[in-house]
């Protein structure tokens, strides 16, 4: 594993620290008037989701971990476990549904999911950034009501509530950003 200096840590880096795997969420480089500069790093544990704030000086050495990313196709869900198929080896793997967190409702049959592995242990899974969903419930379209920045609540076919522009009606397909869980455009 490559070791990096404390001042080389960037958001998104995965570090091995105190016997655990941590993802750097936020990094602030601080140069106080007295004493040496340091990096204040907010980290999230990849195994249990706990958070930690740690201070690294430039002389501190930290082990940076490279995660292996694999494209896998979602097949079905079975008692809280997602069954995915590796597109290269056609091997099926089962991963806990909690790996997706609040993005779980956007998972659709046959969807490609990027799973990050560290020594055969799945640590993270990410969906495509944009998915198409159908609006099942929203207020009716009112002619002439096109004021800027006025959004109305809508419920999607997967049960997720989002805000949509006034011109979007019921039974319309829309594109939703899975990271921000917000309306992007009509499909």
mmCIF file of C-alpha atoms in Angstrom, residues 9 31 36 38 77 85 88 90 105 120 150 154 164 166 186:
data_model
loop_
_atom_site.group_PDB
_atom_site.id
_atom_site.type_symbol
_atom_site.label_atom_id
_atom_site.label_comp_id
_atom_site.label_asym_id
_atom_site.label_seq_id
_atom_site.Cartn_x
_atom_site.Cartn_y
_atom_site.Cartn_z
ATOM 1 C CA UNK A 9 -4.996 13.793 1.586
ATOM 2 C CA UNK A 31 -1.847 27.244 8.495
ATOM 3 C CA UNK A 36 3.243 23.915 11.720
ATOM 4 C CA UNK A 38 -1.821 20.596 9.230
ATOM 5 C CA UNK A 77 -33.522 -8.682 -4.063
ATOM 6 C CA UNK A 85 -23.970 -10.509 -11.363
ATOM 7 C CA UNK A 88 -17.173 -10.302 -16.871
ATOM 8 C CA UNK A 90 -21.086 -14.047 -14.774
ATOM 9 C CA UNK A 105 -35.416 2.909 -4.004
ATOM 10 C CA UNK A 120 -13.070 -9.281 -1.729
ATOM 11 C CA UNK A 150 -41.952 27.427 -7.917
ATOM 12 C CA UNK A 154 -44.551 14.731 -6.307
ATOM 13 C CA UNK A 164 -40.981 19.010 -9.613
ATOM 14 C CA UNK A 166 -45.402 23.081 -12.127
ATOM 15 C CA UNK A 186 -38.392 15.436 -18.372
#
